[in-house]
Amino acid sequence: MTSEITLFVNPTAGRGRGAHAAQPAAAALRAAGFSVRTVIGEDAGDALRRARAAVDGGTGALIAVGGDGLVSLALQAVAGTRTPLGVIAVGTGNDFARALGLPVRAPAAAGALVAAALKEDRIRDIDAGRVGATWFGTVLASGFDSRVNDRGNRMRWPGGRFKYDLAMIAELAAFAPVRYRITLDDTAVHEVEATLVAVGNGSSYGGGMRICAGADMADGLFDVTVVGDCGRTTLLKVFPRVYRGTHLDHPKVTVHRAAKVELAAPGTTGYADGERLGELPLTAHCVPGAVRILGP
């Protein structure tokens, strides 16, 4: 492995924590004997171009310093390559790092873990989702949760998961279940009235909402959580349970597992890792071992 490592930094992540977190991460890597190069893009497109150039140039690892948005960009650069990914999770949600048991909002500890993993060659392969040419690491959301995601992403206050709570309440007034056609592995077809359908490579989104609580990032399968035709009262009772993952026990909730998932529903948007994918229909593939992760 080359001794040059690339720090991929979002300076605005977590209200400026990204820029500060880069310093202890770089210090830990240099102390371990690595040469550190920092990449900061002018915007998302420029950042991705720079990250891909680093990977194509043979960097020893790409270390994402920021939140799930930056990790999502990093996945576009490293998925399907042999370049390992490290994560210094200092954003708002940090669901990718949570799913992998990595330090959250502890940049010095995360930097030391990445440096040790590089020195000791502690790298594990995990799955990644893919929709067209776009990779995702956590959850593809659609339906009520994608509407909440849309509203939450527009909100500047409050921070963390609480803005999604407020966005959920705001969306309740107008939302109604929609007709989904869900096709699993090209064979099983489910036509259902559903409030939401979430396709999980990872277990959570929105800063710890464990919508696909049983998802395993190394089993080659998505967990597909379907919340049926809930009324507002039922949804208000079910949704808070998502932080503990106990919503999966509710009779309106079903879970399927599949390597390929096709979703179709009128007037419904899909988000993956909090980033807008576009209108349904969408097809997601779980790609086994697509990403090499530095960590325990």
mmCIF file of C-alpha atoms in Angstrom:
data_model
loop_
_atom_site.group_PDB
_atom_site.id
_atom_site.type_symbol
_atom_site.label_atom_id
_atom_site.label_comp_id
_atom_site.label_asym_id
_atom_site.label_seq_id
_atom_site.Cartn_x
_atom_site.Cartn_y
_atom_site.Cartn_z
ATOM 1 C CA MET A 1 0.000 0.000 0.000
ATOM 2 C CA THR A 2 1.321 3.447 -0.902
ATOM 3 C CA SER A 3 2.189 5.679 2.047
ATOM 4 C CA GLU A 4 0.246 8.634 0.611
ATOM 5 C CA ILE A 5 -3.231 8.898 2.087
ATOM 6 C CA THR A 6 -5.973 11.264 0.967
ATOM 7 C CA LEU A 7 -8.157 13.167 3.427
ATOM 8 C CA PHE A 8 -11.461 13.986 1.739
ATOM 9 C CA VAL A 9 -12.882 16.866 3.763
ATOM 10 C CA ASN A 10 -16.216 18.628 4.017
ATOM 11 C CA PRO A 11 -15.260 21.855 5.872
ATOM 12 C CA THR A 12 -18.909 22.703 6.635
ATOM 13 C CA ALA A 13 -19.976 19.313 8.049
ATOM 14 C CA GLY A 14 -21.535 19.505 11.507
ATOM 15 C CA ARG A 15 -21.437 23.317 11.557
ATOM 16 C CA GLY A 16 -17.723 23.468 10.877
ATOM 17 C CA ARG A 17 -16.650 20.272 12.643
ATOM 18 C CA GLY A 18 -15.336 18.888 9.360
ATOM 19 C CA ALA A 19 -12.504 21.389 9.084
ATOM 20 C CA HIS A 20 -11.511 20.965 12.742
ATOM 21 C CA ALA A 21 -11.731 17.180 12.564
ATOM 22 C CA ALA A 22 -9.274 17.026 9.677
ATOM 23 C CA GLN A 23 -6.451 18.219 11.941
ATOM 24 C CA PRO A 24 -6.374 15.354 14.486
ATOM 25 C CA ALA A 25 -7.048 12.852 11.712
ATOM 26 C CA ALA A 26 -4.075 14.144 9.708
ATOM 27 C CA ALA A 27 -1.908 14.201 12.830
ATOM 28 C CA ALA A 28 -2.721 10.564 13.640
ATOM 29 C CA LEU A 29 -1.926 9.462 10.089
ATOM 30 C CA ARG A 30 1.355 11.383 9.953
ATOM 31 C CA ALA A 31 2.364 9.995 13.346
ATOM 32 C CA ALA A 32 1.852 6.523 11.883
ATOM 33 C CA GLY A 33 4.252 7.344 9.047
ATOM 34 C CA PHE A 34 1.823 8.241 6.257
ATOM 35 C CA SER A 35 2.024 11.190 3.898
ATOM 36 C CA VAL A 36 -1.288 13.061 3.954
ATOM 37 C CA ARG A 37 -2.868 14.979 1.095
ATOM 38 C CA THR A 38 -6.088 16.920 1.683
ATOM 39 C CA VAL A 39 -8.855 17.253 -0.885
ATOM 40 C CA ILE A 40 -11.520 19.940 -0.458
ATOM 41 C CA GLY A 41 -13.886 20.558 -3.350
ATOM 42 C CA GLU A 42 -15.488 23.862 -4.269
ATOM 43 C CA ASP A 43 -18.820 22.044 -4.536
ATOM 44 C CA ALA A 44 -20.070 18.458 -4.571
ATOM 45 C CA GLY A 45 -19.225 17.888 -8.232
ATOM 46 C CA ASP A 46 -15.725 19.302 -7.871
ATOM 47 C CA ALA A 47 -15.155 17.331 -4.654
ATOM 48 C CA LEU A 48 -16.133 14.084 -6.365
ATOM 49 C CA ARG A 49 -13.852 14.776 -9.324
ATOM 50 C CA ARG A 50 -10.953 15.352 -6.958
ATOM 51 C CA ALA A 51 -11.719 12.219 -4.932
ATOM 52 C CA ARG A 52 -11.900 10.097 -8.077
ATOM 53 C CA ALA A 53 -8.622 11.565 -9.295
ATOM 54 C CA ALA A 54 -6.976 10.580 -6.004
ATOM 55 C CA VAL A 55 -8.304 7.029 -6.275
ATOM 56 C CA ASP A 56 -7.293 6.761 -9.931
ATOM 57 C CA GLY A 57 -3.866 8.113 -8.975
ATOM 58 C CA GLY A 58 -3.283 5.235 -6.573
ATOM 59 C CA THR A 59 -3.812 6.811 -3.160
ATOM 60 C CA GLY A 60 -3.381 4.313 -0.329
ATOM 61 C CA ALA A 61 -6.790 5.171 1.138
ATOM 62 C CA LEU A 62 -9.539 7.753 0.924
ATOM 63 C CA ILE A 63 -10.500 9.094 4.354
ATOM 64 C CA ALA A 64 -13.870 10.874 4.418
ATOM 65 C CA VAL A 65 -14.001 13.627 7.050
ATOM 66 C CA GLY A 66 -17.586 14.814 7.402
ATOM 67 C CA GLY A 67 -21.092 13.434 7.533
ATOM 68 C CA ASP A 68 -23.161 11.008 5.511
ATOM 69 C CA GLY A 69 -23.298 13.394 2.546
ATOM 70 C CA LEU A 70 -19.528 13.338 2.170
ATOM 71 C CA VAL A 71 -19.395 9.589 2.772
ATOM 72 C CA SER A 72 -21.911 9.236 -0.059
ATOM 73 C CA LEU A 73 -19.572 11.165 -2.363
ATOM 74 C CA ALA A 74 -16.630 9.055 -1.193
ATOM 75 C CA LEU A 75 -18.548 5.883 -2.045
ATOM 76 C CA GLN A 76 -18.936 7.090 -5.620
ATOM 77 C CA ALA A 77 -15.141 7.252 -5.813
ATOM 78 C CA VAL A 78 -14.127 4.014 -4.055
ATOM 79 C CA ALA A 79 -16.968 1.520 -4.606
ATOM 80 C CA GLY A 80 -15.890 -1.247 -6.921
ATOM 81 C CA THR A 81 -12.187 -0.383 -6.516
ATOM 82 C CA ARG A 82 -9.470 -1.749 -4.246
ATOM 83 C CA THR A 83 -8.967 1.610 -2.499
ATOM 84 C CA PRO A 84 -10.020 1.358 1.153
ATOM 85 C CA LEU A 85 -12.321 3.916 2.753
ATOM 86 C CA GLY A 86 -11.865 5.409 6.193
ATOM 87 C CA VAL A 87 -14.521 7.482 7.951
ATOM 88 C CA ILE A 88 -14.072 10.350 10.384
ATOM 89 C CA ALA A 89 -17.755 10.869 11.192
ATOM 90 C CA VAL A 90 -18.415 14.448 12.321
ATOM 91 C CA GLY A 91 -21.634 15.289 10.511
ATOM 92 C CA THR A 92 -25.227 15.549 11.655
ATOM 93 C CA GLY A 93 -26.518 12.017 11.083
ATOM 94 C CA ASN A 94 -23.443 9.769 10.786
ATOM 95 C CA ASP A 95 -25.597 6.726 10.049
ATOM 96 C CA PHE A 96 -22.955 5.019 7.898
ATOM 97 C CA ALA A 97 -20.412 5.122 10.736
ATOM 98 C CA ARG A 98 -23.028 4.036 13.300
ATOM 99 C CA ALA A 99 -23.910 0.969 11.246
ATOM 100 C CA LEU A 100 -20.253 -0.058 11.169
ATOM 101 C CA GLY A 101 -19.578 0.600 14.844
ATOM 102 C CA LEU A 102 -17.125 3.403 14.069
ATOM 103 C CA PRO A 103 -16.505 6.406 16.355
ATOM 104 C CA VAL A 104 -19.004 9.252 15.929
ATOM 105 C CA ARG A 105 -18.073 12.887 16.589
ATOM 106 C CA ALA A 106 -14.760 11.751 18.055
ATOM 107 C CA PRO A 107 -12.250 12.768 15.365
ATOM 108 C CA ALA A 108 -9.112 12.005 17.351
ATOM 109 C CA ALA A 109 -10.319 8.484 18.177
ATOM 110 C CA ALA A 110 -11.527 7.924 14.614
ATOM 111 C CA GLY A 111 -8.223 9.174 13.199
ATOM 112 C CA ALA A 112 -6.239 6.873 15.493
ATOM 113 C CA LEU A 113 -8.446 3.919 14.503
ATOM 114 C CA VAL A 114 -7.935 4.613 10.784
ATOM 115 C CA ALA A 115 -4.176 5.006 11.226
ATOM 116 C CA ALA A 116 -3.941 1.726 13.170
ATOM 117 C CA ALA A 117 -6.102 -0.072 10.609
ATOM 118 C CA LEU A 118 -3.812 1.081 7.814
ATOM 119 C CA LYS A 119 -0.676 0.039 9.686
ATOM 120 C CA GLU A 120 -2.107 -3.361 10.604
ATOM 121 C CA ASP A 121 -3.952 -3.911 7.319
ATOM 122 C CA ARG A 122 -7.299 -4.221 9.113
ATOM 123 C CA ILE A 123 -9.668 -3.924 6.170
ATOM 124 C CA ARG A 124 -13.080 -5.550 5.779
ATOM 125 C CA ASP A 125 -15.326 -5.811 2.763
ATOM 126 C CA ILE A 126 -18.887 -4.560 3.009
ATOM 127 C CA ASP A 127 -21.799 -4.462 0.594
ATOM 128 C CA ALA A 128 -23.062 -1.347 -1.141
ATOM 129 C CA GLY A 129 -26.316 -0.557 -2.873
ATOM 130 C CA ARG A 130 -26.385 0.685 -6.436
ATOM 131 C CA VAL A 131 -29.124 2.439 -8.391
ATOM 132 C CA GLY A 132 -27.954 2.949 -11.941
ATOM 133 C CA ALA A 133 -24.478 4.459 -11.585
ATOM 134 C CA THR A 134 -25.102 5.761 -8.051
ATOM 135 C CA TRP A 135 -23.847 3.892 -4.989
ATOM 136 C CA PHE A 136 -25.308 4.085 -1.492
ATOM 137 C CA GLY A 137 -24.220 2.746 1.863
ATOM 138 C CA THR A 138 -27.191 3.083 4.208
ATOM 139 C CA VAL A 139 -30.845 3.327 3.135
ATOM 140 C CA LEU A 140 -32.873 4.025 0.016
ATOM 141 C CA ALA A 141 -35.965 5.817 1.310
ATOM 142 C CA SER A 142 -39.266 6.311 -0.484
ATOM 143 C CA GLY A 143 -42.751 7.455 0.425
ATOM 144 C CA PHE A 144 -43.465 9.246 3.673
ATOM 145 C CA ASP A 145 -39.853 9.102 4.775
ATOM 146 C CA SER A 146 -38.578 10.593 1.509
ATOM 147 C CA ARG A 147 -41.019 13.474 1.962
ATOM 148 C CA VAL A 148 -39.761 13.921 5.508
ATOM 149 C CA ASN A 149 -36.201 13.732 4.204
ATOM 150 C CA ASP A 150 -36.943 16.416 1.637
ATOM 151 C CA ARG A 151 -38.427 18.739 4.239
ATOM 152 C CA GLY A 152 -35.745 17.940 6.838
ATOM 153 C CA ASN A 153 -32.945 18.705 4.399
ATOM 154 C CA ARG A 154 -34.439 22.162 3.872
ATOM 155 C CA MET A 155 -34.555 22.903 7.598
ATOM 156 C CA ARG A 156 -31.644 24.744 9.184
ATOM 157 C CA TRP A 157 -32.856 24.255 12.744
ATOM 158 C CA PRO A 158 -32.844 22.196 14.898
ATOM 159 C CA GLY A 159 -29.870 19.945 14.306
ATOM 160 C CA GLY A 160 -29.591 16.166 14.327
ATOM 161 C CA ARG A 161 -32.530 13.827 14.386
ATOM 162 C CA PHE A 162 -34.899 16.384 15.927
ATOM 163 C CA LYS A 163 -35.388 18.243 12.686
ATOM 164 C CA TYR A 164 -36.660 15.003 11.151
ATOM 165 C CA ASP A 165 -39.148 14.692 14.014
ATOM 166 C CA LEU A 166 -40.463 18.160 13.218
ATOM 167 C CA ALA A 167 -40.465 17.453 9.487
ATOM 168 C CA MET A 168 -42.459 14.280 10.127
ATOM 169 C CA ILE A 169 -45.126 16.192 12.026
ATOM 170 C CA ALA A 170 -45.351 18.768 9.246
ATOM 171 C CA GLU A 171 -45.763 16.100 6.559
ATOM 172 C CA LEU A 172 -48.434 14.171 8.450
ATOM 173 C CA ALA A 173 -51.103 16.713 7.619
ATOM 174 C CA ALA A 174 -50.952 16.101 3.866
ATOM 175 C CA PHE A 175 -49.646 12.569 3.436
ATOM 176 C CA ALA A 176 -51.674 9.515 2.375
ATOM 177 C CA PRO A 177 -50.483 5.958 1.531
ATOM 178 C CA VAL A 178 -49.699 5.235 -2.112
ATOM 179 C CA ARG A 179 -49.897 2.118 -4.268
ATOM 180 C CA TYR A 180 -46.529 0.377 -4.559
ATOM 181 C CA ARG A 181 -45.370 -2.393 -6.831
ATOM 182 C CA ILE A 182 -42.365 -4.065 -5.193
ATOM 183 C CA THR A 183 -40.438 -6.702 -7.131
ATOM 184 C CA LEU A 184 -37.844 -8.761 -5.259
ATOM 185 C CA ASP A 185 -35.093 -10.629 -7.108
ATOM 186 C CA ASP A 186 -37.155 -10.581 -10.336
ATOM 187 C CA THR A 187 -39.587 -13.135 -8.897
ATOM 188 C CA ALA A 188 -41.719 -12.088 -5.924
ATOM 189 C CA VAL A 189 -44.078 -9.204 -6.706
ATOM 190 C CA HIS A 190 -45.964 -7.339 -3.972
ATOM 191 C CA GLU A 191 -48.632 -4.781 -4.837
ATOM 192 C CA VAL A 192 -49.535 -2.951 -1.647
ATOM 193 C CA GLU A 193 -50.854 0.302 -0.269
ATOM 194 C CA ALA A 194 -47.888 1.554 1.711
ATOM 195 C CA THR A 195 -46.905 4.565 3.744
ATOM 196 C CA LEU A 196 -43.241 4.003 3.009
ATOM 197 C CA VAL A 197 -40.779 1.466 1.669
ATOM 198 C CA ALA A 198 -37.152 1.569 2.827
ATOM 199 C CA VAL A 199 -34.395 -0.501 1.227
ATOM 200 C CA GLY A 200 -31.594 -0.924 3.735
ATOM 201 C CA ASN A 201 -28.001 -1.877 3.149
ATOM 202 C CA GLY A 202 -27.377 -0.250 6.513
ATOM 203 C CA SER A 203 -29.742 -0.109 9.452
ATOM 204 C CA SER A 204 -30.528 3.584 9.930
ATOM 205 C CA TYR A 205 -31.030 7.001 8.408
ATOM 206 C CA GLY A 206 -31.870 10.490 9.658
ATOM 207 C CA GLY A 207 -29.426 10.387 12.556
ATOM 208 C CA GLY A 208 -30.260 7.061 14.186
ATOM 209 C CA MET A 209 -33.729 6.163 12.888
ATOM 210 C CA ARG A 210 -33.336 2.371 12.698
ATOM 211 C CA ILE A 211 -35.822 1.824 9.891
ATOM 212 C CA CYS A 212 -34.067 -1.376 8.733
ATOM 213 C CA ALA A 213 -32.840 -2.395 12.168
ATOM 214 C CA GLY A 214 -31.813 -5.921 11.181
ATOM 215 C CA ALA A 215 -29.789 -4.974 8.107
ATOM 216 C CA ASP A 216 -26.340 -6.549 7.827
ATOM 217 C CA MET A 217 -23.842 -4.711 5.622
ATOM 218 C CA ALA A 218 -21.995 -7.920 4.754
ATOM 219 C CA ASP A 219 -24.726 -10.457 3.954
ATOM 220 C CA GLY A 220 -25.230 -9.635 0.263
ATOM 221 C CA LEU A 221 -28.888 -8.711 0.841
ATOM 222 C CA PHE A 222 -31.014 -5.649 1.451
ATOM 223 C CA ASP A 223 -33.537 -5.503 4.263
ATOM 224 C CA VAL A 224 -36.726 -4.073 2.747
ATOM 225 C CA THR A 225 -39.016 -2.504 5.343
ATOM 226 C CA VAL A 226 -42.597 -1.937 4.203
ATOM 227 C CA VAL A 227 -44.870 0.172 6.397
ATOM 228 C CA GLY A 228 -48.426 -0.490 5.262
ATOM 229 C CA ASP A 229 -51.447 1.761 4.913
ATOM 230 C CA CYS A 230 -51.167 3.530 8.249
ATOM 231 C CA GLY A 231 -53.468 6.348 9.225
ATOM 232 C CA ARG A 232 -52.018 9.402 10.900
ATOM 233 C CA THR A 233 -52.767 8.151 14.407
ATOM 234 C CA THR A 234 -51.094 4.778 13.806
ATOM 235 C CA LEU A 235 -48.109 6.396 12.110
ATOM 236 C CA LEU A 236 -47.627 8.736 15.063
ATOM 237 C CA LYS A 237 -47.520 5.695 17.340
ATOM 238 C CA VAL A 238 -45.243 3.634 15.097
ATOM 239 C CA PHE A 239 -42.697 6.171 13.910
ATOM 240 C CA PRO A 240 -41.156 7.125 17.285
ATOM 241 C CA ARG A 241 -40.364 3.426 17.788
ATOM 242 C CA VAL A 242 -38.016 3.570 14.801
ATOM 243 C CA TYR A 243 -35.202 4.894 16.998
ATOM 244 C CA ARG A 244 -35.185 1.593 18.893
ATOM 245 C CA GLY A 245 -36.040 -0.588 15.917
ATOM 246 C CA THR A 246 -39.127 -1.931 17.700
ATOM 247 C CA HIS A 247 -41.428 -0.682 14.921
ATOM 248 C CA LEU A 248 -40.601 -3.918 13.098
ATOM 249 C CA ASP A 249 -42.896 -5.776 15.498
ATOM 250 C CA HIS A 250 -45.952 -3.741 14.480
ATOM 251 C CA PRO A 251 -48.582 -5.629 12.406
ATOM 252 C CA LYS A 252 -48.514 -2.900 9.733
ATOM 253 C CA VAL A 253 -44.788 -3.462 9.158
ATOM 254 C CA THR A 254 -43.258 -6.260 7.091
ATOM 255 C CA VAL A 255 -39.635 -6.981 6.229
ATOM 256 C CA HIS A 256 -38.302 -8.754 3.136
ATOM 257 C CA ARG A 257 -34.739 -9.601 2.124
ATOM 258 C CA ALA A 258 -33.498 -9.493 -1.443
ATOM 259 C CA ALA A 259 -30.419 -8.682 -3.507
ATOM 260 C CA LYS A 260 -32.406 -6.789 -6.145
ATOM 261 C CA VAL A 261 -35.371 -4.536 -5.407
ATOM 262 C CA GLU A 262 -37.556 -2.715 -7.915
ATOM 263 C CA LEU A 263 -39.852 -0.010 -6.565
ATOM 264 C CA ALA A 264 -42.653 1.665 -8.475
ATOM 265 C CA ALA A 265 -45.193 4.132 -7.042
ATOM 266 C CA PRO A 266 -46.850 7.196 -8.553
ATOM 267 C CA GLY A 267 -45.618 10.628 -7.499
ATOM 268 C CA THR A 268 -42.973 9.215 -5.182
ATOM 269 C CA THR A 269 -39.329 10.226 -4.867
ATOM 270 C CA GLY A 270 -36.413 8.035 -3.840
ATOM 271 C CA TYR A 271 -33.524 9.167 -1.645
ATOM 272 C CA ALA A 272 -30.372 7.203 -0.882
ATOM 273 C CA ASP A 273 -27.965 8.219 1.892
ATOM 274 C CA GLY A 274 -30.063 11.355 2.199
ATOM 275 C CA GLU A 275 -29.395 12.343 -1.419
ATOM 276 C CA ARG A 276 -32.183 12.637 -3.953
ATOM 277 C CA LEU A 277 -32.120 9.884 -6.602
ATOM 278 C CA GLY A 278 -35.242 10.840 -8.536
ATOM 279 C CA GLU A 279 -38.786 9.688 -9.100
ATOM 280 C CA LEU A 280 -39.790 6.038 -8.876
ATOM 281 C CA PRO A 281 -39.598 3.536 -10.546
ATOM 282 C CA LEU A 282 -36.076 2.749 -9.342
ATOM 283 C CA THR A 283 -34.121 -0.504 -9.199
ATOM 284 C CA ALA A 284 -31.550 -1.137 -6.470
ATOM 285 C CA HIS A 285 -28.889 -3.855 -6.533
ATOM 286 C CA CYS A 286 -26.960 -5.038 -3.477
ATOM 287 C CA VAL A 287 -23.349 -5.516 -4.587
ATOM 288 C CA PRO A 288 -21.453 -7.828 -2.208
ATOM 289 C CA GLY A 289 -18.021 -6.659 -1.040
ATOM 290 C CA ALA A 290 -18.168 -3.477 -3.120
ATOM 291 C CA VAL A 291 -16.401 -1.307 -0.523
ATOM 292 C CA ARG A 292 -13.259 -1.925 1.540
ATOM 293 C CA ILE A 293 -13.592 -0.331 4.988
ATOM 294 C CA LEU A 294 -10.811 0.580 7.418
ATOM 295 C CA GLY A 295 -11.733 -0.204 10.997
ATOM 296 C CA PRO A 296 -12.131 -2.798 13.701
#
